[in-house]
Coordinates of C-alpha atoms in Angstrom, one line a residue:
M1 CA 5.3 42.3 -22.4
T2 CA 6.8 39.9 -19.9
F3 CA 4.9 37.4 -17.9
Q4 CA 5.4 37.6 -14.1
I5 CA 4.1 35.0 -11.7
E6 CA 1.8 36.6 -9.1
Y7 CA 1.0 35.2 -5.7
W8 CA -2.5 34.0 -6.8
H9 CA -0.9 31.8 -9.5
W10 CA 0.7 29.9 -6.6
V11 CA -2.6 29.8 -4.8
V12 CA -4.3 28.3 -7.8
F13 CA -1.5 25.8 -8.4
G14 CA -1.5 24.8 -4.7
M15 CA -5.3 24.3 -4.7
L16 CA -5.0 22.2 -7.8
L17 CA -2.4 20.0 -6.2
M18 CA -4.4 19.6 -3.1
M19 CA -7.5 18.6 -5.1
A20 CA -5.3 16.1 -7.0
E21 CA -4.8 14.4 -3.7
I22 CA -8.4 13.3 -3.9
V23 CA -7.7 11.3 -7.0
V24 CA -4.2 10.1 -5.9
P25 CA -4.6 9.0 -2.2
S26 CA -0.9 8.9 -1.3
F27 CA -1.0 12.0 0.9
T28 CA 2.2 13.2 -0.8
I29 CA 0.9 15.6 -3.4
F30 CA -0.9 17.5 -0.6
W31 CA 2.4 18.7 0.8
F32 CA 3.5 20.2 -2.5
G33 CA 0.2 22.0 -2.7
L34 CA 0.7 23.3 0.8
G35 CA 4.2 24.4 -0.2
A36 CA 2.7 26.4 -3.1
M37 CA 0.4 28.1 -0.6
V38 CA 3.3 29.0 1.6
L39 CA 5.1 30.4 -1.4
A40 CA 2.0 32.4 -2.3
A41 CA 2.1 34.0 1.1
L42 CA 5.8 34.7 0.7
L43 CA 5.3 36.2 -2.7
A44 CA 2.5 38.4 -1.4
V45 CA 5.1 39.9 1.1
L46 CA 8.0 39.9 -1.3
P47 CA 6.6 40.4 -4.8
D48 CA 9.9 40.9 -6.6
L49 CA 11.3 37.3 -6.2
S50 CA 12.7 35.9 -9.3
L51 CA 11.1 32.7 -10.8
S52 CA 14.2 30.6 -10.1
I53 CA 14.1 31.6 -6.4
Q54 CA 10.4 30.9 -6.3
M55 CA 10.9 27.4 -7.7
V56 CA 13.8 26.6 -5.4
A57 CA 11.8 27.9 -2.4
W58 CA 8.7 25.9 -3.4
A59 CA 10.8 22.7 -3.8
L60 CA 12.5 23.2 -0.4
V61 CA 9.3 24.0 1.5
S62 CA 7.4 21.2 -0.1
C63 CA 10.1 18.7 0.6
A64 CA 10.3 19.9 4.2
F65 CA 6.6 19.4 4.6
A66 CA 6.7 15.9 3.1
L67 CA 9.7 14.9 5.2
A68 CA 8.1 16.2 8.4
W69 CA 5.0 14.2 7.5
F70 CA 6.8 10.9 6.8
K71 CA 9.4 11.3 9.5
F72 CA 7.5 12.8 12.5
L73 CA 3.7 12.9 12.0
R74 CA 2.8 9.7 10.2
P75 CA 4.5 7.3 12.6
H76 CA 2.3 8.6 15.4
M77 CA -0.9 7.7 13.4
V78 CA -1.2 4.0 14.3
D79 CA -3.6 1.9 12.3
R80 CA -5.5 0.1 15.1
T81 CA -7.8 -2.0 12.9
K82 CA -5.4 -4.9 12.4
A83 CA -6.9 -5.2 8.9
G84 CA -4.5 -7.0 6.5
V85 CA -2.3 -8.4 9.2
A86 CA -1.4 -12.1 9.8
R87 CA -3.9 -14.1 11.7
E88 CA -1.2 -14.7 14.4
A89 CA -1.4 -11.0 15.2
V90 CA -5.0 -11.2 16.3
M91 CA -4.7 -14.3 18.5
G92 CA -5.3 -13.5 22.1
E93 CA -7.5 -10.4 21.3
T94 CA -10.3 -10.2 23.8
G95 CA -13.9 -9.2 23.1
Q96 CA -17.4 -9.3 24.8
V97 CA -20.2 -11.7 23.8
I98 CA -23.2 -9.7 22.6
L99 CA -25.2 -12.7 21.4
A100 CA -24.8 -16.1 22.9
P101 CA -24.6 -19.1 20.5
Q102 CA -27.8 -21.2 20.3
S103 CA -28.0 -24.1 17.9
P104 CA -27.9 -23.8 14.9
R105 CA -27.0 -20.1 15.2
R106 CA -23.4 -18.9 16.0
G107 CA -22.7 -16.4 18.7
Q108 CA -21.6 -12.7 18.1
V109 CA -18.7 -11.1 19.8
R110 CA -17.8 -7.4 19.8
F111 CA -14.2 -6.0 20.1
S112 CA -13.4 -2.5 21.4
T113 CA -10.7 -2.2 18.7
P114 CA -11.6 -3.6 15.2
V115 CA -10.1 -7.0 14.5
L116 CA -9.3 -7.8 10.8
G117 CA -11.4 -4.8 9.8
A118 CA -14.6 -5.5 11.8
D119 CA -15.5 -4.9 15.4
E120 CA -18.2 -7.6 15.5
W121 CA -17.7 -11.3 14.5
E122 CA -19.5 -14.6 14.6
F123 CA -17.8 -17.1 16.8
I124 CA -17.7 -20.7 17.8
C125 CA -16.8 -21.7 21.4
D126 CA -16.5 -25.2 22.9
E127 CA -17.5 -23.9 26.3
E128 CA -20.8 -22.5 27.5
V129 CA -20.8 -18.7 27.2
E130 CA -23.5 -16.1 27.9
T131 CA -24.1 -12.5 26.8
G132 CA -21.6 -10.3 28.5
D133 CA -18.9 -12.9 29.0
R134 CA -15.3 -12.0 27.9
V135 CA -13.8 -14.3 25.3
M136 CA -10.4 -14.6 23.6
I137 CA -9.5 -15.5 20.0
V138 CA -7.7 -18.8 19.7
D139 CA -8.1 -19.5 16.0
I140 CA -9.9 -18.3 12.8
S141 CA -12.0 -20.6 10.6
G142 CA -13.0 -18.8 7.4
N143 CA -15.3 -15.9 8.5
T144 CA -15.8 -17.3 12.0
L145 CA -13.6 -16.8 15.1
I146 CA -12.9 -19.7 17.4
V147 CA -12.8 -18.4 20.9
K148 CA -12.5 -19.6 24.5
K149 CA -14.0 -18.1 27.6
R150 CA -11.6 -15.8 29.4
A151 CA -11.0 -16.7 33.0

């Protein structure tokens, strides 16, 4: 009795690889799982493919998916949070005052795009600002932004 790989073996293998992506968040294993699913569909149509042809086809399809992801799709997915970037990269970002500073409490500013991982920050300003004013980041001091009123 010889063992022959059926299409559903590839389906199970592909699902296991896709589930492994949950544990290994690199978004690479997923493409090899998707390649196994494509091979399962191919094997359902052509059930007499040899194991060596199946393995080569799986490797080629998986590598094509991974290459397409890293070369074409991923560059279009821009991380707009600016988390983990140098402080110079956020200088000049503009936000709107949602809570004016009143001694001893600092003000709150909200940004339309998250700055350093958050869309709301406490701020210090040398000028008088009111709720609704637009302010611009000029410096960062610990967990507080130093801003100036935007003209």
